[in-house]
Amino acid sequence: MPILKTTDSERLQEVLDDIADRIAGMSERGKVAQYIPELATVDLNQFGIAIAPIDGPLISAGDAGTLFSIQSISKVFSLTLALQQVGASLWQRVGREPSGDPFNSIVQLEHERGIPRNPFINPGAIIVADVLLEDRSSDEAVNDLLALCRELSDDNSIEVDASVAESEMRTGSRNRALAHFMQAEGNLNAPVEDVLSLYFRQCSIAMSCEQLALAGRFLAAAGQNPATGATVLSAQRARRVTALMMMCGSYDASGEFAFRVGLPAKSGVGGGILCIVPGIASVVAWSPGLDQKGNSHLASIAFQELVRATGWSIFGPST
Ligand code: GLU
């Protein structure tokens, strides 16, 4: 099967419309995240998908313009900012291996003396947030993250959803425990509540599939923002962030996602999944119902269908 080109926008639109139609008819939709009260109220019957090719206009279907909570997908953008700021020294404080444990697990952290396995599990992202606070307040860091997302998606309307942030702040005991533990091990410098104020707000940024697909596009384009030509990360760093997405981006189902889809991905408990198709496009699918590992049930199915129809898996087309 030939690999579908993004210049064939008519065929791509048909593929997305077809996926959205089939998904609308599916009765098994997963379950919305319950542990963040504000996310538990989101309507399960929503699905959107958007493709941002590196060399052409957006293509989308379903609820691709609806805002949702990006949650852990924000970890891609906070990692990008931290790499811009401190470069490779970041890797002294956080590893680069898949964890094989749930995203909020504390067990491994104790064995490994407060050095989280990777920047995409919660303790790793909390360390990245701490790095961002080395030279600014948590309000400034939130503004810098918002500025990055706005610049990349060329949309100044992107904001933190204050009610989701407040909901996380109120119920975030587990993340507090992770942060305090890392502080006790000497791997967290700023006060725990400052770090969590940044971390909870970054997770509560609300974006649509279309905005998020544009924001991820630099990773498909060797670190450059295709809209402006600006370098967001060096090509080598962009490749490394993408490698981490492949190995660690879908919780403890990252192996399963690679097996079924074969694209670097970052998933969030708001039901979004950002996938990078290197050299081709950035793609976001969203549906709020999650499977048992915390990945969107229907967005995962959408990506399986997308790679089948386009041949975009980095491991080659299916037939
Ligand atoms: N804010 C969520 C938490 O810290 C993020 C979880 C996720 O999307 O993986 O629990």
GROMACS .gro file of C-alpha atoms and ligand atoms in nm:
model
  329
    1MET     CA    1   0.000   0.000   0.000
    2PRO     CA    2   0.149   0.341  -0.093
    3ILE     CA    3   0.194   0.595   0.188
    4LEU     CA    4  -0.078   0.859   0.168
    5LYS     CA    5   0.064   1.205   0.095
    6THR     CA    6  -0.060   1.507   0.288
    7THR     CA    7  -0.099   1.687  -0.046
    8ASP     CA    8  -0.388   1.448  -0.115
    9SER     CA    9  -0.607   1.649   0.122
   10GLU     CA   10  -0.931   1.526  -0.034
   11ARG     CA   11  -0.848   1.162   0.039
   12LEU     CA   12  -0.726   1.252   0.389
   13GLN     CA   13  -1.052   1.433   0.459
   14GLU     CA   14  -1.242   1.122   0.348
   15VAL     CA   15  -1.030   0.906   0.579
   16LEU     CA   16  -1.100   1.133   0.878
   17ASP     CA   17  -1.473   1.162   0.802
   18ASP     CA   18  -1.494   0.786   0.774
   19ILE     CA   19  -1.313   0.736   1.109
   20ALA     CA   20  -1.539   0.994   1.280
   21ASP     CA   21  -1.852   0.825   1.137
   22ARG     CA   22  -1.750   0.482   1.253
   23ILE     CA   23  -1.650   0.604   1.597
   24ALA     CA   24  -1.985   0.783   1.639
   25GLY     CA   25  -2.154   0.442   1.607
   26MET     CA   26  -1.942   0.267   1.871
   27SER     CA   27  -2.115   0.189   2.198
   28GLU     CA   28  -1.810   0.096   2.410
   29ARG     CA   29  -1.664   0.441   2.487
   30GLY     CA   30  -1.445   0.384   2.797
   31LYS     CA   31  -1.486   0.580   3.121
   32VAL     CA   32  -1.406   0.944   3.198
   33ALA     CA   33  -1.129   1.000   3.455
   34GLN     CA   34  -1.298   0.994   3.796
   35TYR     CA   35  -1.013   1.101   4.023
   36ILE     CA   36  -1.023   1.464   3.903
   37PRO     CA   37  -1.382   1.569   3.983
   38GLU     CA   38  -1.401   1.831   3.709
   39LEU     CA   39  -1.304   1.576   3.441
   40ALA     CA   40  -1.568   1.331   3.563
   41THR     CA   41  -1.840   1.565   3.433
   42VAL     CA   42  -1.724   1.569   3.067
   43ASP     CA   43  -1.972   1.429   2.808
   44LEU     CA   44  -1.853   1.085   2.686
   45ASN     CA   45  -2.019   1.123   2.347
   46GLN     CA   46  -1.754   1.342   2.191
   47PHE     CA   47  -1.484   1.262   1.941
   48GLY     CA   48  -1.255   1.483   1.734
   49ILE     CA   49  -0.951   1.432   1.514
   50ALA     CA   50  -0.718   1.684   1.344
   51ILE     CA   51  -0.414   1.647   1.121
   52ALA     CA   52  -0.163   1.933   1.095
   53PRO     CA   53   0.065   1.847   0.800
   54ILE     CA   54   0.407   2.014   0.810
   55ASP     CA   55   0.345   2.149   0.460
   56GLY     CA   56  -0.024   2.224   0.433
   57PRO     CA   57  -0.347   2.334   0.598
   58LEU     CA   58  -0.527   2.156   0.884
   59ILE     CA   59  -0.763   1.870   0.806
   60SER     CA   60  -1.014   1.768   1.073
   61ALA     CA   61  -1.339   1.589   1.154
   62GLY     CA   62  -1.588   1.552   1.441
   63ASP     CA   63  -1.547   1.773   1.749
   64ALA     CA   64  -1.198   1.886   1.646
   65GLY     CA   65  -1.265   2.246   1.750
   66THR     CA   66  -1.395   2.162   2.101
   67LEU     CA   67  -1.168   2.251   2.393
   68PHE     CA   68  -1.061   1.972   2.628
   69SER     CA   69  -0.816   1.938   2.916
   70ILE     CA   70  -0.477   1.850   2.768
   71GLN     CA   71  -0.356   1.701   3.100
   72SER     CA   72  -0.037   1.498   3.049
   73ILE     CA   73   0.007   1.611   2.689
   74SER     CA   74   0.132   1.935   2.851
   75LYS     CA   75   0.438   1.732   2.956
   76VAL     CA   76   0.566   1.751   2.597
   77PHE     CA   77   0.560   2.132   2.608
   78SER     CA   78   0.705   2.166   2.959
   79LEU     CA   79   0.986   1.928   2.858
   80THR     CA   80   1.046   2.143   2.550
   81LEU     CA   81   1.076   2.458   2.763
   82ALA     CA   82   1.304   2.286   3.014
   83LEU     CA   83   1.534   2.159   2.738
   84GLN     CA   84   1.547   2.511   2.595
   85GLN     CA   85   1.642   2.635   2.939
   86VAL     CA   86   1.889   2.385   3.082
   87GLY     CA   87   1.970   2.148   2.794
   88ALA     CA   88   2.119   1.807   2.862
   89SER     CA   89   2.178   1.874   3.235
   90LEU     CA   90   1.808   1.792   3.278
   91TRP     CA   91   1.899   1.423   3.248
   92GLN     CA   92   2.083   1.430   3.578
   93ARG     CA   93   1.746   1.466   3.751
   94VAL     CA   94   1.514   1.252   3.540
   95GLY     CA   95   1.572   0.933   3.338
   96ARG     CA   96   1.481   0.821   2.988
   97GLU     CA   97   1.343   0.472   3.039
   98PRO     CA   98   0.985   0.350   3.023
   99SER     CA   99   0.851   0.285   3.371
  100GLY     CA  100   0.614  -0.007   3.318
  101ASP     CA  101   0.425   0.128   3.620
  102PRO     CA  102   0.118   0.355   3.636
  103PHE     CA  103   0.184   0.725   3.577
  104ASN     CA  104   0.132   0.819   3.942
  105SER     CA  105   0.312   0.522   4.099
  106ILE     CA  106   0.531   0.590   4.401
  107VAL     CA  107   0.686   0.243   4.432
  108GLN     CA  108   0.958   0.280   4.169
  109LEU     CA  109   1.053   0.625   4.294
  110GLU     CA  110   1.147   0.483   4.631
  111HIS     CA  111   1.367   0.213   4.479
  112GLU     CA  112   1.538   0.466   4.256
  113ARG     CA  113   1.606   0.729   4.522
  114GLY     CA  114   1.380   1.005   4.394
  115ILE     CA  115   1.502   1.007   4.030
  116PRO     CA  116   1.190   0.945   3.816
  117ARG     CA  117   1.223   0.706   3.521
  118ASN     CA  118   1.118   0.958   3.255
  119PRO     CA  119   0.967   1.309   3.211
  120PHE     CA  120   0.625   1.179   3.104
  121ILE     CA  121   0.523   1.007   3.426
  122ASN     CA  122   0.393   1.239   3.699
  123PRO     CA  123   0.708   1.251   3.916
  124GLY     CA  124   0.919   1.317   3.605
  125ALA     CA  125   0.694   1.605   3.499
  126ILE     CA  126   0.705   1.742   3.855
  127ILE     CA  127   1.087   1.750   3.829
  128VAL     CA  128   1.059   1.927   3.491
  129ALA     CA  129   0.825   2.183   3.655
  130ASP     CA  130   1.083   2.233   3.931
  131VAL     CA  131   1.352   2.298   3.667
  132LEU     CA  132   1.128   2.563   3.510
  133LEU     CA  133   1.106   2.736   3.849
  134GLU     CA  134   1.484   2.781   3.873
  135ASP     CA  135   1.464   3.132   3.733
  136ARG     CA  136   1.096   3.230   3.751
  137SER     CA  137   0.782   3.213   3.962
  138SER     CA  138   0.508   2.958   3.896
  139ASP     CA  139   0.286   3.233   3.749
  140GLU     CA  140   0.565   3.329   3.509
  141ALA     CA  141   0.626   2.966   3.415
  142VAL     CA  142   0.255   2.911   3.341
  143ASN     CA  143   0.263   3.222   3.123
  144ASP     CA  144   0.573   3.096   2.941
  145LEU     CA  145   0.406   2.761   2.873
  146LEU     CA  146   0.092   2.932   2.750
  147ALA     CA  147   0.303   3.160   2.531
  148LEU     CA  148   0.474   2.856   2.376
  149CYS     CA  149   0.139   2.683   2.304
  150ARG     CA  150  -0.010   3.006   2.165
  151GLU     CA  151   0.290   3.075   1.943
  152LEU     CA  152   0.297   2.720   1.804
  153SER     CA  153  -0.074   2.703   1.735
  154ASP     CA  154  -0.093   3.068   1.631
  155ASP     CA  155  -0.384   3.121   1.867
  156ASN     CA  156  -0.378   3.369   2.153
  157SER     CA  157  -0.703   3.244   2.305
  158ILE     CA  158  -0.541   2.938   2.474
  159GLU     CA  159  -0.587   2.949   2.853
  160VAL     CA  160  -0.575   2.740   3.170
  161ASP     CA  161  -0.918   2.609   3.272
  162ALA     CA  162  -0.925   2.746   3.627
  163SER     CA  163  -1.196   2.507   3.749
  164VAL     CA  164  -0.997   2.200   3.639
  165ALA     CA  165  -0.682   2.343   3.803
  166GLU     CA  166  -0.872   2.407   4.124
  167SER     CA  167  -1.017   2.055   4.113
  168GLU     CA  168  -0.667   1.905   4.080
  169MET     CA  169  -0.527   2.129   4.352
  170ARG     CA  170  -0.800   2.009   4.588
  171THR     CA  171  -0.761   1.638   4.515
  172GLY     CA  172  -0.391   1.608   4.430
  173SER     CA  173  -0.267   1.423   4.740
  174ARG     CA  174  -0.089   1.160   4.537
  175ASN     CA  175   0.108   1.417   4.336
  176ARG     CA  176   0.189   1.596   4.663
  177ALA     CA  177   0.320   1.270   4.805
  178LEU     CA  178   0.542   1.221   4.497
  179ALA     CA  179   0.676   1.576   4.524
  180HIS     CA  180   0.745   1.553   4.898
  181PHE     CA  181   0.922   1.222   4.851
  182MET     CA  182   1.149   1.367   4.582
  183GLN     CA  183   1.218   1.667   4.803
  184ALA     CA  184   1.321   1.433   5.085
  185GLU     CA  185   1.561   1.263   4.842
  186GLY     CA  186   1.712   1.600   4.744
  187ASN     CA  187   1.576   1.608   4.388
  188LEU     CA  188   1.327   1.897   4.425
  189ASN     CA  189   1.446   2.249   4.497
  190ALA     CA  190   1.144   2.482   4.496
  191PRO     CA  191   0.868   2.461   4.762
  192VAL     CA  192   0.634   2.170   4.687
  193GLU     CA  193   0.323   2.391   4.662
  194ASP     CA  194   0.492   2.623   4.408
  195VAL     CA  195   0.592   2.328   4.190
  196LEU     CA  196   0.244   2.178   4.210
  197SER     CA  197   0.080   2.512   4.137
  198LEU     CA  198   0.266   2.510   3.805
  199TYR     CA  199   0.214   2.137   3.742
  200PHE     CA  200  -0.163   2.140   3.805
  201ARG     CA  201  -0.212   2.452   3.594
  202GLN     CA  202  -0.009   2.317   3.301
  203CYS     CA  203  -0.223   1.999   3.305
  204SER     CA  204  -0.537   2.216   3.307
  205ILE     CA  205  -0.458   2.403   2.983
  206ALA     CA  206  -0.760   2.366   2.755
  207MET     CA  207  -0.700   2.316   2.383
  208SER     CA  208  -0.881   2.169   2.086
  209CYS     CA  209  -0.755   1.888   1.861
  210GLU     CA  210  -0.684   2.152   1.595
  211GLN     CA  211  -0.483   2.379   1.828
  212LEU     CA  212  -0.290   2.088   1.977
  213ALA     CA  213  -0.207   1.932   1.639
  214LEU     CA  214  -0.056   2.266   1.531
  215ALA     CA  215   0.132   2.296   1.861
  216GLY     CA  216   0.294   1.952   1.817
  217ARG     CA  217   0.393   2.010   1.457
  218PHE     CA  218   0.751   2.124   1.529
  219LEU     CA  219   0.827   1.770   1.646
  220ALA     CA  220   0.733   1.634   1.303
  221ALA     CA  221   0.943   1.907   1.138
  222ALA     CA  222   1.289   1.847   1.293
  223GLY     CA  223   1.228   2.099   1.572
  224GLN     CA  224   1.122   2.393   1.354
  225ASN     CA  225   0.786   2.564   1.362
  226PRO     CA  226   0.681   2.522   0.996
  227ALA     CA  227   0.462   2.833   1.013
  228THR     CA  228   0.747   3.071   1.103
  229GLY     CA  229   1.069   2.878   1.039
  230ALA     CA  230   1.171   2.945   1.402
  231THR     CA  231   1.376   2.677   1.577
  232VAL     CA  232   1.185   2.550   1.881
  233LEU     CA  233   1.434   2.270   1.956
  234SER     CA  234   1.741   2.149   1.767
  235ALA     CA  235   1.668   1.860   1.529
  236GLN     CA  236   1.853   1.624   1.763
  237ARG     CA  237   1.649   1.730   2.068
  238ALA     CA  238   1.322   1.710   1.876
  239ARG     CA  239   1.412   1.357   1.770
  240ARG     CA  240   1.487   1.267   2.131
  241VAL     CA  241   1.159   1.408   2.264
  242THR     CA  242   0.983   1.205   1.995
  243ALA     CA  243   1.176   0.892   2.097
  244LEU     CA  244   1.060   0.942   2.456
  245MET     CA  245   0.702   0.974   2.334
  246MET     CA  246   0.735   0.639   2.158
  247MET     CA  247   0.875   0.461   2.463
  248CYS     CA  248   0.698   0.639   2.749
  249GLY     CA  249   0.406   0.847   2.614
  250SER     CA  250   0.109   0.615   2.666
  251TYR     CA  251   0.153   0.523   3.033
  252ASP     CA  252   0.220   0.157   3.100
  253ALA     CA  253   0.055   0.073   2.766
  254SER     CA  254   0.330   0.243   2.560
  255GLY     CA  255   0.442  -0.095   2.426
  256GLU     CA  256   0.085  -0.184   2.331
  257PHE     CA  257   0.037   0.152   2.153
  258ALA     CA  258   0.363   0.102   1.958
  259PHE     CA  259   0.248  -0.250   1.870
  260ARG     CA  260  -0.097  -0.142   1.749
  261VAL     CA  261  -0.025   0.203   1.602
  262GLY     CA  262   0.350   0.251   1.566
  263LEU     CA  263   0.364   0.627   1.616
  264PRO     CA  264   0.530   0.833   1.892
  265ALA     CA  265   0.243   0.950   2.113
  266LYS     CA  266   0.160   1.143   2.426
  267SER     CA  267  -0.165   1.068   2.596
  268GLY     CA  268  -0.354   1.256   2.868
  269VAL     CA  269  -0.635   1.160   3.107
  270GLY     CA  270  -0.853   1.429   2.946
  271GLY     CA  271  -0.882   1.177   2.658
  272GLY     CA  272  -0.647   1.342   2.409
  273ILE     CA  273  -0.363   1.168   2.223
  274LEU     CA  274  -0.099   1.363   2.028
  275CYS     CA  275   0.089   1.154   1.770
  276ILE     CA  276   0.388   1.261   1.564
  277VAL     CA  277   0.436   1.130   1.211
  278PRO     CA  278   0.800   1.233   1.154
  279GLY     CA  279   0.849   1.443   0.842
  280ILE     CA  280   0.477   1.433   0.765
  281ALA     CA  281   0.235   1.566   1.027
  282SER     CA  282   0.122   1.602   1.383
  283VAL     CA  283  -0.215   1.442   1.460
  284VAL     CA  284  -0.447   1.471   1.762
  285ALA     CA  285  -0.747   1.253   1.838
  286TRP     CA  286  -0.968   1.310   2.141
  287SER     CA  287  -1.252   1.131   2.311
  288PRO     CA  288  -1.293   1.160   2.689
  289GLY     CA  289  -1.359   0.792   2.774
  290LEU     CA  290  -1.044   0.610   2.893
  291ASP     CA  291  -0.939   0.246   2.894
  292GLN     CA  292  -0.799   0.076   3.204
  293LYS     CA  293  -0.447   0.213   3.148
  294GLY     CA  294  -0.571   0.573   3.117
  295ASN     CA  295  -0.551   0.612   2.738
  296SER     CA  296  -0.855   0.729   2.543
  297HIS     CA  297  -1.034   0.417   2.422
  298LEU     CA  298  -1.174   0.568   2.103
  299ALA     CA  299  -0.878   0.793   2.020
  300SER     CA  300  -0.657   0.481   2.031
  301ILE     CA  301  -0.893   0.303   1.789
  302ALA     CA  302  -0.893   0.613   1.566
  303PHE     CA  303  -0.513   0.601   1.542
  304GLN     CA  304  -0.517   0.232   1.453
  305GLU     CA  305  -0.758   0.310   1.172
  306LEU     CA  306  -0.561   0.615   1.061
  307VAL     CA  307  -0.232   0.425   1.022
  308ARG     CA  308  -0.412   0.143   0.843
  309ALA     CA  309  -0.558   0.388   0.590
  310THR     CA  310  -0.248   0.609   0.546
  311GLY     CA  311   0.050   0.376   0.595
  312TRP     CA  312   0.192   0.631   0.841
  313SER     CA  313   0.323   0.394   1.109
  314ILE     CA  314   0.697   0.461   1.149
  315PHE     CA  315   0.744   0.085   1.116
  316GLY     CA  316   0.597   0.084   0.765
  317PRO     CA  317   0.255   0.033   0.607
  318SER     CA  318   0.040  -0.267   0.705
  319THR     CA  319   0.026  -0.439   0.369
  320GLU     N1  320  -0.305   1.612   3.611
  320GLU     C1  321  -0.305   1.469   3.602
  320GLU     C2  322  -0.239   1.410   3.724
  320GLU     O1  323  -0.143   1.461   3.767
  320GLU     C3  324  -0.236   1.427   3.476
  320GLU     C4  325  -0.254   1.284   3.449
  320GLU     C5  326  -0.237   1.246   3.306
  320GLU     O2  327  -0.295   1.302   3.215
  320GLU     O3  328  -0.161   1.150   3.286
  320GLU     O4  329  -0.280   1.313   3.781
   0.00000   0.00000   0.00000
